[in-house]
Coordinates of C-alpha atoms in Angstrom, one line a residue:
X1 CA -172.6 -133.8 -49.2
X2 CA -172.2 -130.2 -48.4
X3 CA -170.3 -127.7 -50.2
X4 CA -166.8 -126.9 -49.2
X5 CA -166.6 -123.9 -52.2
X6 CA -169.9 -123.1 -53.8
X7 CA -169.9 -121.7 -57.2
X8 CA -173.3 -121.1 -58.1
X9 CA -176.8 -120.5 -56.6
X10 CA -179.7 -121.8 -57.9
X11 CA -182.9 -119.7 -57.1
X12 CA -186.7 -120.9 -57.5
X13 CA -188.9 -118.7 -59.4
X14 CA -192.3 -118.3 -57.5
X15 CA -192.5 -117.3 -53.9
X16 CA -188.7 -116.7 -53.8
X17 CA -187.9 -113.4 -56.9
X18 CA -191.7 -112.4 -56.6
X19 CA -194.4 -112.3 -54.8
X20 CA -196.6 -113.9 -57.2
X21 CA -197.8 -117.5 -55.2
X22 CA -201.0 -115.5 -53.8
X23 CA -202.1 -115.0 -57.3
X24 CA -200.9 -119.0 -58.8
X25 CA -203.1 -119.9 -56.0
X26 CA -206.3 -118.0 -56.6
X27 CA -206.0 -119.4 -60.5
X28 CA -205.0 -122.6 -59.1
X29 CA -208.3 -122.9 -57.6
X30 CA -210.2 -121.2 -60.3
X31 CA -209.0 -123.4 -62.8
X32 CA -208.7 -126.7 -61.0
X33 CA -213.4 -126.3 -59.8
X34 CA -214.0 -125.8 -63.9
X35 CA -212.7 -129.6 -63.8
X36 CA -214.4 -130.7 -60.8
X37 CA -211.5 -130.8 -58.1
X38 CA -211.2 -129.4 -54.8
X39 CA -208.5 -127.5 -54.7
X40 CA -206.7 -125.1 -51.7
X41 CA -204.5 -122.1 -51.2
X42 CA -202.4 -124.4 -48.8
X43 CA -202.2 -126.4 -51.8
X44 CA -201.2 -124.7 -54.3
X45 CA -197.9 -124.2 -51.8
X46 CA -197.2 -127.7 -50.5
X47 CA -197.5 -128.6 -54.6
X48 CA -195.4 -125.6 -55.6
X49 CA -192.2 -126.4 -58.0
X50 CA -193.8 -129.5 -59.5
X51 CA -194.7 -129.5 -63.0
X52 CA -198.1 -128.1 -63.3
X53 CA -199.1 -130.8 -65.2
X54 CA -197.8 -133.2 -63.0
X55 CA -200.0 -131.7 -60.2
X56 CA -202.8 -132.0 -62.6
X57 CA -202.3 -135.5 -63.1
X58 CA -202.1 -136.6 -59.4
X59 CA -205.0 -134.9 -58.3
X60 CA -207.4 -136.3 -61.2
X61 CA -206.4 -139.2 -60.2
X62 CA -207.3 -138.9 -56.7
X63 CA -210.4 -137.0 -57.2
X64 CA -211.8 -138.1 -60.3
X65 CA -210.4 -141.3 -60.8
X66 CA -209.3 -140.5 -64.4
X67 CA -205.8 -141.2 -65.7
X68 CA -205.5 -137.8 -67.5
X69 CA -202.2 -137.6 -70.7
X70 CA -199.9 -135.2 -70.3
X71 CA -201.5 -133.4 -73.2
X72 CA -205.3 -133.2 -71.5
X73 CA -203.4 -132.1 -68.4
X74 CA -201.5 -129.4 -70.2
X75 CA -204.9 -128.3 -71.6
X76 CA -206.3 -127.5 -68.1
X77 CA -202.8 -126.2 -67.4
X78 CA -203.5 -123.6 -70.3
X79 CA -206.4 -122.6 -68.8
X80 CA -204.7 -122.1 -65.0
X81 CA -202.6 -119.8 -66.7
X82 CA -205.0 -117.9 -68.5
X83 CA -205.9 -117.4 -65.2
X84 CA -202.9 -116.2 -63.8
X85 CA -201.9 -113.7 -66.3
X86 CA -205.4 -111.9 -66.0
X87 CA -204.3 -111.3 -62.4
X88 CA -202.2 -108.0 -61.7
X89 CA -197.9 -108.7 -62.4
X90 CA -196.4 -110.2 -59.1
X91 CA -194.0 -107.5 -58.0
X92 CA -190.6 -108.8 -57.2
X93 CA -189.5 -109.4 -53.4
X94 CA -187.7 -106.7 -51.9
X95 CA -183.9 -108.0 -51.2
X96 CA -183.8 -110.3 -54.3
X97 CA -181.0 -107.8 -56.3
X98 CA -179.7 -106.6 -53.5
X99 CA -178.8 -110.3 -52.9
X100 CA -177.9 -110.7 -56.8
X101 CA -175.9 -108.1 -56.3
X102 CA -173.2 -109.6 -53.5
X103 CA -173.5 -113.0 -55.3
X104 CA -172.4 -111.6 -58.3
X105 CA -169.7 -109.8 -56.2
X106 CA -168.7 -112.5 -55.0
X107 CA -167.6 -114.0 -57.8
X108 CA -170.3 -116.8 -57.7
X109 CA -172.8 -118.0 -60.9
X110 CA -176.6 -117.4 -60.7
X111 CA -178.9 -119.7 -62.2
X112 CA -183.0 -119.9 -61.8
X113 CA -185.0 -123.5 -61.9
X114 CA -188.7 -123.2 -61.8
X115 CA -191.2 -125.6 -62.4
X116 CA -193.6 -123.5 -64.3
X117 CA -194.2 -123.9 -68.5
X118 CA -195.1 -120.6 -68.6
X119 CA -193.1 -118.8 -71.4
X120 CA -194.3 -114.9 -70.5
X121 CA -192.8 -115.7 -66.6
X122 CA -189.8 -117.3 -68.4
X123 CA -189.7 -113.8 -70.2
X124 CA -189.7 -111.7 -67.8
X125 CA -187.4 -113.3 -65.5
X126 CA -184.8 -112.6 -68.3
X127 CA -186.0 -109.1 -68.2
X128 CA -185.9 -108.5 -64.9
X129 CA -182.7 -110.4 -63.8
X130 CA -180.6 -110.2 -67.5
X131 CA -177.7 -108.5 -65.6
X132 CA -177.2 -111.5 -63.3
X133 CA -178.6 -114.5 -65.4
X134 CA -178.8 -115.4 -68.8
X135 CA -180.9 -116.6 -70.6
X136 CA -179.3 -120.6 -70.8
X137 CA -179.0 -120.7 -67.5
X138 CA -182.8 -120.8 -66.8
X139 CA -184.1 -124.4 -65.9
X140 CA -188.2 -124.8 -66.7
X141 CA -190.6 -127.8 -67.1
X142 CA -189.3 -128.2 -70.7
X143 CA -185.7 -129.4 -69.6
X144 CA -187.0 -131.9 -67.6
X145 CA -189.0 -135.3 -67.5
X146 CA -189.5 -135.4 -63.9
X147 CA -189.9 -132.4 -61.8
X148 CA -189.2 -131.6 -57.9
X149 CA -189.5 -132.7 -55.6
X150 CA -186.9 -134.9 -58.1
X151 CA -183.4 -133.7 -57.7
X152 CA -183.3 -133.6 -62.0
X153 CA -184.2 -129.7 -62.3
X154 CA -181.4 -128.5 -60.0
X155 CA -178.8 -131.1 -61.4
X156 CA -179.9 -129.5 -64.6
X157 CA -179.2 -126.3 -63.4
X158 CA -176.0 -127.0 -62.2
X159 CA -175.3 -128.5 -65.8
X160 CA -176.6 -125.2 -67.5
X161 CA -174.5 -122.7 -65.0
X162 CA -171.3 -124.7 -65.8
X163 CA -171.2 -128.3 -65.3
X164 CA -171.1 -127.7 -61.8
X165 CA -171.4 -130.6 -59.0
X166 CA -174.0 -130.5 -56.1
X167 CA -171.4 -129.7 -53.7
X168 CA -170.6 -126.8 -55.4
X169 CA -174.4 -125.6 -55.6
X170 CA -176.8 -123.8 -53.0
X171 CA -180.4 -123.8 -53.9
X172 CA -182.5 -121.0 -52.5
X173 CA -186.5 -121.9 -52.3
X174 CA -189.5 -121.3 -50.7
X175 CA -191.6 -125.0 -51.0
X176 CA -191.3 -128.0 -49.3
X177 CA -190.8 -129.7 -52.9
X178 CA -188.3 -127.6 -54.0
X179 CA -186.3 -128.0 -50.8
X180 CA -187.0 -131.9 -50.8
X181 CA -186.0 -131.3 -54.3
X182 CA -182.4 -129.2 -53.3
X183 CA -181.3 -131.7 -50.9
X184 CA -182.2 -135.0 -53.1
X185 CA -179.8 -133.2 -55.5
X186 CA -177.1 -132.6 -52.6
X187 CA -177.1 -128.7 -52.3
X188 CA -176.7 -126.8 -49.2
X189 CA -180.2 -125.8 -49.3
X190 CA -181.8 -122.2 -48.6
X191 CA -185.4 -122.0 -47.3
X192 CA -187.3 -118.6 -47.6
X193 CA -190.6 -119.0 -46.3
X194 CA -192.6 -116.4 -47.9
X195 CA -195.9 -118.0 -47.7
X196 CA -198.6 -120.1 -45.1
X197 CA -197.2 -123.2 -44.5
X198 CA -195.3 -123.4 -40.8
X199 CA -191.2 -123.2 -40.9
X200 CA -191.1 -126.5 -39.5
X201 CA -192.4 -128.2 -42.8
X202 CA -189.8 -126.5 -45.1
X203 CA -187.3 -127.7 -42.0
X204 CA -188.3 -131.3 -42.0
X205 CA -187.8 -131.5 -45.4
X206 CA -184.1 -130.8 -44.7
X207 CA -183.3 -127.5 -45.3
X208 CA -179.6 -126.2 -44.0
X209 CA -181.4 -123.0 -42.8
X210 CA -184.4 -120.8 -42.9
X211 CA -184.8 -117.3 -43.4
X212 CA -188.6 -115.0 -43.0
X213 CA -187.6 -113.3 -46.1
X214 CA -185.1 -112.9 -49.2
X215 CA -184.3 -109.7 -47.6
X216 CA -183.0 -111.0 -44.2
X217 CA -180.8 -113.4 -46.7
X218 CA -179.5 -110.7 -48.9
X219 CA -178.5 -109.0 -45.2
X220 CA -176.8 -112.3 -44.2
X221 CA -175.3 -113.4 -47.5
X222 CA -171.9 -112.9 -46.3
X223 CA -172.1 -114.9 -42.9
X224 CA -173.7 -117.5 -44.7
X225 CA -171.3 -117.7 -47.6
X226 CA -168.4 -118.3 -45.0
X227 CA -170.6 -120.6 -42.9
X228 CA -171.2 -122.7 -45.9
X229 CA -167.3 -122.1 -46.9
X230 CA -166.4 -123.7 -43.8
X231 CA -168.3 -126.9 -43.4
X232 CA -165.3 -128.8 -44.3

């Protein structure tokens, strides 16, 4: 279903406000050869908006063979972002408040669902973004069993913006999970492809439309808005 008068969007966290996927992947593959898996760039982005430990899990199994817990999976998680946070702070994509800005004015809610159980991220997104979003209407790996490309962490975060249904919700996102995720949940779907992977894949995973950058959406956030508004 798509939606005939959207109330809220719902924005991932990585590759869509910052710039920071370059640096997940380098600790990606850091952490993930201390445990003996092979791991790429390329996929840290096709896995992007799982559950880290989830991505842990599935590629133990395939490489090692071993049926890891969640809690021996959240241990190497640990370490990936140990990793992470040694790494210079991601700077936040050029366009993202501007496009805040004329949701906001539009009279629309802002939420953010992201994948990651990182609790200094979670932090600063409330930093950065406390005059758009607050802090309950954050989604993370905590308020979720499953995470994308399951449509449970955007039905969640149309539950934490205000109850909302998926017709009334537009994800933005930059990875082919989190769009598979989007459209399982039944939001008009926003790809931004900020990173490697061709816009065909983010396409065929059914996004409603593709933009280069958050800053070519914040420039069409109007037209789109009315495009959306008009699908009836």
């Amino acid at each position: 279903m798509q939606p005939t008068s959207p109330k809220v969007v719902l924005f991932d966290m990585d590759g869509v406000l910052y710039d920071s996927m370059p640096n997940h992947g380098i600790a990606w593959q850091r952490a993930m050869k201390e445990f003996g898996i092979h791991f790429t760039v390329e996929d840290s982005y096709a896995t992007e908006g799982a559950r880290g430990v989830d991505t842990i899990r599935k590629y133990a199994k395939a490489q090692l063979g071993k049926e890891l817990t969640e809690e021996e999976a959240q241990k190497m998680y640990d370490l990936k972002a140990h990793y992470f946070h040694e790494m210079p702070e991601a700077k936040i994509f050029d366009g993202v408040t501007d496009l805040m800005k004329k949701i906001k004015d539009s009279g629309l809610k802002i939420g953010i669902v992201t994948g990651s159980a990182q609790r200094p991220l979670i932090e600063r997104v409330t930093h950065d973004f406390g005059d758009f979003v607050s802090r309950d209407q954050i989604t993370t790996a905590f308020d979720v069993k499953r995470g994308k490309p399951n449509p449970d962490p955007y039905l969640m975060g149309l539950k934490k913006a205000g109850n909302y249904a998926p017709s009334e919700g537009i994800v933005v996102e930059n990875a082919p999970l989190g769009v598979r995720a989007g459209v399982a949940a039944g939001c008009y779907t926003v790809a931004i492809n900020s990173g490697p992977l061709a816009d065909s894949v983010l396409i065929n995973e059914g996004a409603n439309i593709l933009f280069p950058t958050i800053r070519e959406f914040a420039d069409n956030w109007k037209e789109v808005l009315n495009n959306i508004s008009n699908r009836c």
